Tab-separated table of C-alpha atoms and ligand atoms in Angstrom:
chain	number	residue	atom	x	y	z
A	1	MET	CA	94.842	124.581	96.714
A	2	GLY	CA	95.863	126.720	93.742
A	3	GLN	CA	99.396	125.331	93.471
A	4	THR	CA	99.362	124.820	89.723
A	5	ALA	CA	100.207	127.305	87.008
A	6	ARG	CA	101.609	129.909	89.334
A	7	THR	CA	104.125	132.342	87.976
A	8	GLY	CA	106.648	132.442	90.739
A	9	PRO	CA	109.158	134.908	92.128
A	10	GLU	CA	111.739	133.800	89.539
A	11	ALA	CA	109.822	136.037	87.153
A	12	GLY	CA	110.497	139.186	89.219
A	13	THR	CA	110.791	142.389	87.215
A	14	LEU	CA	112.354	145.762	87.865
A	15	SER	CA	110.356	148.665	86.500
A	16	GLU	CA	111.263	152.335	86.578
A	17	VAL	CA	108.353	154.167	88.202
A	18	VAL	CA	109.858	157.589	87.521
A	19	ASP	CA	113.425	158.470	86.579
A	20	GLY	CA	115.748	156.528	88.910
A	21	VAL	CA	112.952	155.182	91.130
A	22	TYR	CA	112.321	151.459	90.842
A	23	ALA	CA	109.753	148.851	91.801
A	24	TRP	CA	110.818	145.214	92.107
A	25	VAL	CA	107.662	143.170	91.643
A	26	GLN	CA	107.671	139.407	92.149
A	27	PRO	CA	104.695	137.474	90.852
A	28	ASP	CA	102.312	136.391	92.078
A	29	GLY	CA	102.597	138.428	95.262
A	30	THR	CA	101.176	135.709	97.516
A	31	TRP	CA	102.671	134.335	100.758
A	32	TRP	CA	106.374	135.217	101.156
A	33	VAL	CA	106.523	136.777	97.661
A	34	ASN	CA	106.917	140.502	98.203
A	35	ASN	CA	107.661	143.703	96.335
A	36	ALA	CA	110.763	145.734	96.993
A	37	GLY	CA	112.043	148.948	95.465
A	38	ALA	CA	114.922	151.341	95.125
A	39	VAL	CA	115.760	155.010	94.728
A	40	ALA	CA	118.904	156.071	92.895
A	41	GLY	CA	120.490	159.292	94.103
A	42	ASP	CA	123.560	161.209	92.966
A	43	ASP	CA	125.875	159.310	95.266
A	44	GLY	CA	124.352	155.875	95.686
A	45	VAL	CA	121.177	153.869	95.929
A	46	LEU	CA	118.553	153.377	98.634
A	47	VAL	CA	116.920	149.958	98.665
A	48	VAL	CA	113.382	149.644	100.028
A	49	ASP	CA	113.037	146.128	101.493
A	50	THR	CA	114.838	142.925	100.616
A	51	CYS	CA	113.174	139.575	99.808
A	52	ALA	CA	112.479	136.347	101.692
A	53	THR	CA	115.363	134.307	100.324
A	54	ALA	CA	118.991	134.849	99.386
A	55	THR	CA	118.343	133.895	95.754
A	56	ARG	CA	115.415	136.280	95.376
A	57	THR	CA	117.319	139.120	97.015
A	58	ARG	CA	120.370	138.557	94.793
A	59	ARG	CA	118.117	138.498	91.742
A	60	PHE	CA	116.685	141.869	92.792
A	61	LEU	CA	120.087	143.402	93.561
A	62	ASP	CA	121.530	142.118	90.264
A	63	ALA	CA	118.702	143.688	88.283
A	64	LEU	CA	119.119	146.903	90.246
A	65	GLY	CA	122.877	146.918	89.664
A	66	ALA	CA	122.311	146.522	85.925
A	67	ALA	CA	119.792	149.388	85.900
A	68	THR	CA	121.998	151.757	87.903
A	69	ALA	CA	125.367	150.928	86.313
A	70	GLY	CA	126.515	149.279	89.506
A	71	ALA	CA	125.929	152.279	91.763
A	72	PRO	CA	126.617	151.339	95.410
A	73	VAL	CA	123.685	150.417	97.651
A	74	ARG	CA	124.485	152.847	100.439
A	75	TRP	CA	121.227	152.639	102.365
A	76	ALA	CA	118.348	150.209	102.810
A	77	VAL	CA	115.118	150.511	104.734
A	78	ASN	CA	112.758	147.772	105.899
A	79	THR	CA	109.126	148.841	105.651
A	80	HIS	CA	108.243	146.359	108.417
A	81	GLN	CA	109.390	143.260	110.252
A	82	HIS	CA	107.980	140.463	108.103
A	83	GLY	CA	110.430	137.935	106.697
A	84	ASP	CA	109.385	138.308	103.085
A	85	HIS	CA	110.684	141.909	103.298
A	86	THR	CA	113.646	141.350	105.637
A	87	TYR	CA	115.169	137.869	105.660
A	88	GLY	CA	117.330	138.817	102.668
A	89	ASN	CA	118.884	141.751	104.584
A	90	SER	CA	122.139	139.873	105.111
A	91	VAL	CA	122.632	139.640	101.332
A	92	LEU	CA	123.083	143.436	101.188
A	93	PRO	CA	126.695	144.642	101.200
A	94	ASP	CA	128.167	144.948	104.714
A	95	SER	CA	128.679	148.644	104.063
A	96	THR	CA	124.971	149.287	103.443
A	97	VAL	CA	123.366	151.262	106.264
A	98	LEU	CA	120.171	149.438	107.188
A	99	ILE	CA	117.307	151.476	108.623
A	100	GLY	CA	114.059	150.451	110.305
A	101	GLN	CA	111.483	151.600	112.813
A	102	THR	CA	112.331	150.886	116.473
A	103	ALA	CA	109.537	148.343	116.967
A	104	MET	CA	110.381	146.707	113.643
A	105	ARG	CA	113.981	146.131	114.715
A	106	GLU	CA	112.851	144.615	117.991
A	107	ALA	CA	110.342	142.322	116.268
A	108	LEU	CA	112.779	141.029	113.656
A	109	GLY	CA	115.287	140.408	116.430
A	110	SER	CA	112.851	138.087	118.194
A	111	ASP	CA	110.995	136.699	115.145
A	112	PRO	CA	110.588	132.978	115.942
A	113	LEU	CA	109.790	132.073	112.324
A	114	PHE	CA	113.320	132.910	111.161
A	115	GLU	CA	114.774	129.747	112.685
A	116	ASP	CA	111.722	127.642	113.232
A	117	LEU	CA	108.939	127.947	110.684
A	118	PRO	CA	105.929	125.812	111.637
A	119	PRO	CA	104.783	123.474	108.830
A	120	VAL	CA	101.977	125.732	107.702
A	121	TRP	CA	103.321	126.750	104.288
A	122	GLU	CA	104.183	124.479	101.400
A	123	PRO	CA	106.712	124.352	99.905
A	124	VAL	CA	108.891	126.004	102.524
A	125	PRO	CA	110.802	128.773	100.742
A	126	ASP	CA	114.474	127.954	100.169
A	127	TRP	CA	115.954	130.679	102.394
A	128	GLY	CA	119.559	130.053	101.325
A	129	ASP	CA	122.504	131.432	103.282
A	130	VAL	CA	120.684	134.248	105.059
A	131	THR	CA	121.445	135.350	108.593
A	132	ARG	CA	119.334	137.561	110.800
A	133	ARG	CA	120.419	141.132	110.056
A	134	LEU	CA	118.814	143.973	111.990
A	135	PRO	CA	118.774	147.693	111.181
A	136	SER	CA	121.722	149.636	112.553
A	137	VAL	CA	119.785	152.902	112.407
A	138	THR	CA	116.278	153.200	113.859
A	139	LEU	CA	113.610	155.867	113.684
A	140	ASP	CA	110.537	156.389	115.809
A	141	ARG	CA	108.391	158.706	113.686
A	142	GLU	CA	110.365	160.295	110.863
A	143	LEU	CA	113.717	160.331	109.176
A	144	THR	CA	114.787	162.150	106.026
A	145	LEU	CA	117.463	160.789	103.719
A	146	HIS	CA	119.228	163.051	101.251
A	147	LEU	CA	120.621	160.999	98.399
A	148	GLY	CA	122.600	163.829	96.950
A	149	GLY	CA	119.890	166.116	95.641
A	150	ARG	CA	117.124	163.578	96.050
A	151	ARG	CA	114.981	163.542	99.180
A	152	VAL	CA	113.311	160.486	100.711
A	153	ASP	CA	111.154	160.855	103.822
A	154	LEU	CA	110.548	157.810	106.006
A	155	HIS	CA	107.352	158.010	108.061
A	156	HIS	CA	105.848	155.785	110.731
A	157	PRO	CA	102.072	156.320	111.064
A	158	GLY	CA	102.332	156.742	114.841
A	159	TYR	CA	100.348	153.621	115.681
A	160	THR	CA	100.235	149.912	114.926
A	161	ALA	CA	98.653	149.126	111.532
A	162	HIS	CA	99.961	146.177	109.448
A	163	THR	CA	102.558	145.710	112.207
A	164	PRO	CA	103.761	147.885	115.112
A	165	GLY	CA	106.785	149.155	113.150
A	166	ASP	CA	105.449	150.102	109.721
A	167	VAL	CA	107.322	152.700	107.683
A	168	VAL	CA	106.453	154.244	104.330
A	169	ALA	CA	109.070	155.808	102.061
A	170	TRP	CA	107.899	159.033	100.446
A	171	LEU	CA	109.558	161.019	97.691
A	172	PRO	CA	107.930	164.454	98.016
A	173	GLU	CA	109.453	165.798	94.803
A	174	GLU	CA	108.562	162.820	92.607
A	175	ARG	CA	105.376	162.052	94.598
A	176	VAL	CA	106.144	158.327	94.846
A	177	LEU	CA	104.980	156.392	97.914
A	178	PHE	CA	106.353	152.995	98.927
A	179	THR	CA	103.725	151.666	101.314
A	180	GLY	CA	105.060	148.256	102.328
A	181	ASP	CA	102.229	145.991	103.427
A	182	LEU	CA	99.866	148.797	104.320
A	183	ILE	CA	98.620	147.986	100.797
A	184	PHE	CA	98.044	144.553	99.282
A	185	HIS	CA	97.019	145.345	95.719
A	186	GLY	CA	94.558	142.715	94.543
A	187	LEU	CA	95.367	140.200	97.288
A	188	THR	CA	93.897	139.559	100.699
A	189	PRO	CA	95.319	142.083	103.194
A	190	LEU	CA	97.030	140.619	106.257
A	191	VAL	CA	96.727	142.364	109.589
A	192	PHE	CA	96.988	139.570	112.147
A	193	MET	CA	100.242	140.911	113.608
A	194	GLY	CA	98.882	144.457	113.598
A	195	SER	CA	95.591	146.159	114.328
A	196	LEU	CA	92.325	146.406	112.383
A	197	ASP	CA	91.667	149.885	113.801
A	198	GLY	CA	95.190	151.016	112.946
A	199	ALA	CA	95.010	149.508	109.474
A	200	LEU	CA	91.775	151.446	108.898
A	201	ARG	CA	93.370	154.685	110.129
A	202	SER	CA	96.389	154.150	107.905
A	203	LEU	CA	94.220	154.291	104.773
A	204	GLU	CA	93.317	157.950	105.241
A	205	TRP	CA	96.918	158.635	106.250
A	206	MET	CA	98.251	157.197	102.992
A	207	ARG	CA	95.632	159.125	101.015
A	208	SER	CA	96.875	162.341	102.625
A	209	PHE	CA	100.213	162.037	100.818
A	210	ALA	CA	98.323	162.415	97.514
A	211	PRO	CA	100.922	160.354	95.641
A	212	ASP	CA	101.185	160.154	91.858
A	213	HIS	CA	102.681	156.646	92.050
A	214	VAL	CA	102.327	153.950	94.680
A	215	VAL	CA	104.450	150.829	95.162
A	216	PRO	CA	102.538	148.426	97.436
A	217	GLY	CA	104.071	145.615	99.479
A	218	HIS	CA	102.412	142.986	97.283
A	219	GLY	CA	100.716	143.198	93.885
A	220	PRO	CA	101.287	145.560	90.973
A	221	PRO	CA	102.248	149.227	91.405
A	222	LEU	CA	99.425	151.657	90.943
A	223	ALA	CA	98.908	155.197	89.769
A	224	GLY	CA	97.702	157.815	92.210
A	225	ALA	CA	94.352	157.924	90.424
A	226	GLU	CA	93.778	154.248	91.279
A	227	LEU	CA	94.584	154.708	94.947
A	228	ASP	CA	91.121	155.722	96.139
A	229	GLY	CA	89.555	152.553	94.761
A	230	VAL	CA	92.253	150.343	96.249
A	231	LEU	CA	92.016	152.001	99.664
A	232	ALA	CA	88.215	151.751	99.575
A	233	ALA	CA	88.488	147.990	98.969
A	234	HIS	CA	90.853	147.684	101.941
A	235	GLU	CA	88.389	149.635	104.083
A	236	ARG	CA	85.484	147.380	103.112
A	237	TYR	CA	87.583	144.316	103.872
A	238	TYR	CA	88.785	145.536	107.278
A	239	ARG	CA	85.208	146.490	108.246
A	240	PHE	CA	84.015	143.073	107.069
A	241	VAL	CA	86.587	141.381	109.330
A	242	LEU	CA	85.675	143.603	112.267
A	243	THR	CA	81.923	143.072	111.893
A	244	SER	CA	82.370	139.321	111.488
A	245	ALA	CA	84.592	139.177	114.586
A	246	GLU	CA	82.144	141.241	116.653
A	247	ASP	CA	79.292	138.913	115.698
A	248	ALA	CA	81.407	135.859	116.534
A	249	VAL	CA	82.463	137.185	119.944
A	250	ARG	CA	78.832	138.045	120.781
A	251	GLU	CA	77.692	134.573	119.725
A	252	GLY	CA	80.596	132.727	121.349
A	253	ARG	CA	82.022	131.363	118.095
A	254	SER	CA	85.754	130.873	117.572
A	255	PRO	CA	87.539	132.611	114.680
A	256	LEU	CA	87.650	129.300	112.784
A	257	GLU	CA	83.932	128.664	113.315
A	258	CYS	CA	83.230	132.219	112.271
A	259	ALA	CA	85.318	131.884	109.091
A	260	ARG	CA	83.610	128.623	108.194
A	261	GLY	CA	80.201	130.173	108.554
A	262	THR	CA	80.903	133.410	106.688
A	263	GLY	CA	80.973	133.809	102.912
A	264	LEU	CA	83.796	135.979	101.610
A	265	GLY	CA	81.599	137.739	99.047
A	266	GLU	CA	83.501	140.244	96.925
A	267	PHE	CA	86.769	139.255	98.690
A	268	GLY	CA	86.582	135.619	97.589
A	269	ASP	CA	88.571	136.366	94.416
A	270	TRP	CA	91.616	137.639	96.304
A	271	ALA	CA	94.517	135.202	96.712
A	272	ASP	CA	95.480	134.035	100.211
A	273	ALA	CA	91.828	134.080	101.287
A	274	GLU	CA	92.704	132.025	104.399
A	275	ARG	CA	94.112	135.204	105.890
A	276	PHE	CA	90.502	135.881	106.848
A	277	VAL	CA	90.895	133.356	109.670
A	278	MET	CA	94.125	134.975	110.855
A	279	ASN	CA	92.671	138.470	110.639
A	280	LEU	CA	89.665	137.289	112.664
A	281	HIS	CA	92.086	136.069	115.340
A	282	ARG	CA	93.589	139.561	115.546
A	283	ALA	CA	90.183	141.258	115.664
A	284	ARG	CA	88.989	138.878	118.362
A	285	ALA	CA	92.140	139.302	120.467
A	286	ASP	CA	91.726	143.082	120.433
A	287	LEU	CA	87.973	142.900	121.106
A	288	VAL	CA	88.348	140.682	124.167
A	289	GLY	CA	91.664	142.154	125.295
A	290	GLU	CA	93.796	139.043	124.958
A	291	PRO	CA	97.165	138.569	123.257
A	292	LEU	CA	97.088	137.004	119.801
A	293	ASP	CA	97.636	133.250	119.734
A	294	LEU	CA	100.031	133.238	116.759
A	295	VAL	CA	100.341	129.481	116.371
A	296	ARG	CA	96.588	128.961	116.669
A	297	ALA	CA	95.949	131.669	114.086
A	298	LEU	CA	98.315	129.918	111.664
A	299	THR	CA	97.040	126.399	112.292
A	300	ASP	CA	93.406	127.544	112.027
A	301	ALA	CA	94.222	129.081	108.646
A	302	VAL	CA	95.662	125.726	107.522
A	303	GLU	CA	92.555	123.990	108.843
A	304	TRP	CA	90.250	126.346	106.948
A	305	ASN	CA	92.377	125.991	103.818
A	306	GLY	CA	92.260	122.202	104.003
A	307	GLY	CA	96.068	121.909	104.009
A	308	PRO	CA	99.247	123.972	104.186
A	309	MET	CA	99.072	127.428	102.680
A	310	PRO	CA	100.593	127.443	99.187
A	311	THR	CA	103.725	129.434	98.554
A	312	SER	CA	106.826	129.270	96.339
A	313	LEU	CA	110.281	127.774	96.820
B	401	ZN	ZN1	103.953	142.009	105.889
C-alpha cells in the first residue's frame, strides 16, 4: 500500500522559478498533496492555488510571506475545482480577490466531498478550520491581470479536460506556465472528473505556449525542454486508457474487471496507479453516453487497490 517512508507535505518547499515567480511543491505529490505557486508584482502578490488543509496553506503562505518581505496577497486564482487546490481558500486574507473559471466556481460550490468525504482515502487529511470559499471573480475564457508592470494571462482551454473549469496561468514575458492538473509530472494523471478527449487536446494546447518553465499541479517543476517528453507520456497514458475502455465496452467488461485484466506496463511505476480504474470509469461513461458514477469510481479504485487509497494527514 506504499504508506511507509513517504516524505509528506510538511516538507513543502518554495522555489523561485524566475525572479519573483514561485513554485510551492509539496512532496510526494500524491492524493491531496498538490503544488501551488505565486507571482510577485510591484504592488502585491498573486497566489496560484491554495492547498487541501489549513495547515498546509498557512505553511505555503508563511514561506511566501518570508520570500516577498510580507507583500500583500492581493489576488489568488484556482486552477480548477479540486479540493487539494481549493479547500485552503478560506485561509487567504479576506481582502484577497479570488478568481476562478465559471464552471470551477459552480463545481466547488456543490462539491460533496468538502463536507462528506467517503472513506476511500487513509488517513483522511486534517482539513483544519477551512470553510468553503468560492471565487468572487469568474472568467469564461480569458482574463489578464496586471500586477503593476507584470502581466499574467489566465486561460481556459475552451473545453473540459482535467475538469470542466481548468485554467492555466501564463506569464508571457517570463514564459512561465502554471498548468494546474493538466500535468501530473511523474504521477498517474487523473481525468475521471474531466474528459479523455479534452485532456488529449489540452496537451497540444499547452505545447503551443512554448513555455521556458512549467509548474505542474503535482510533481516537480520542469523546464520547457522537458515538456515534450512529459506531454508525450500523458498522451500515451490517455490513449492507453481510451483503448482499454473501448475494448472493455465491446467485450461487456466493467471498468474494474478491465483494470484487473490489464497490465499497466510503462505506467506501473507512477504513484496513484489506482487512478486507472477511475479514468476507465470516465472513458466508459463518455463512450456509452452515461453520467459518471462518482462513488462507484472511487469504491472500485479502493477495491483494485486492496484498501483505502494512501494519502497524508
Ligand atoms: Zn485536480
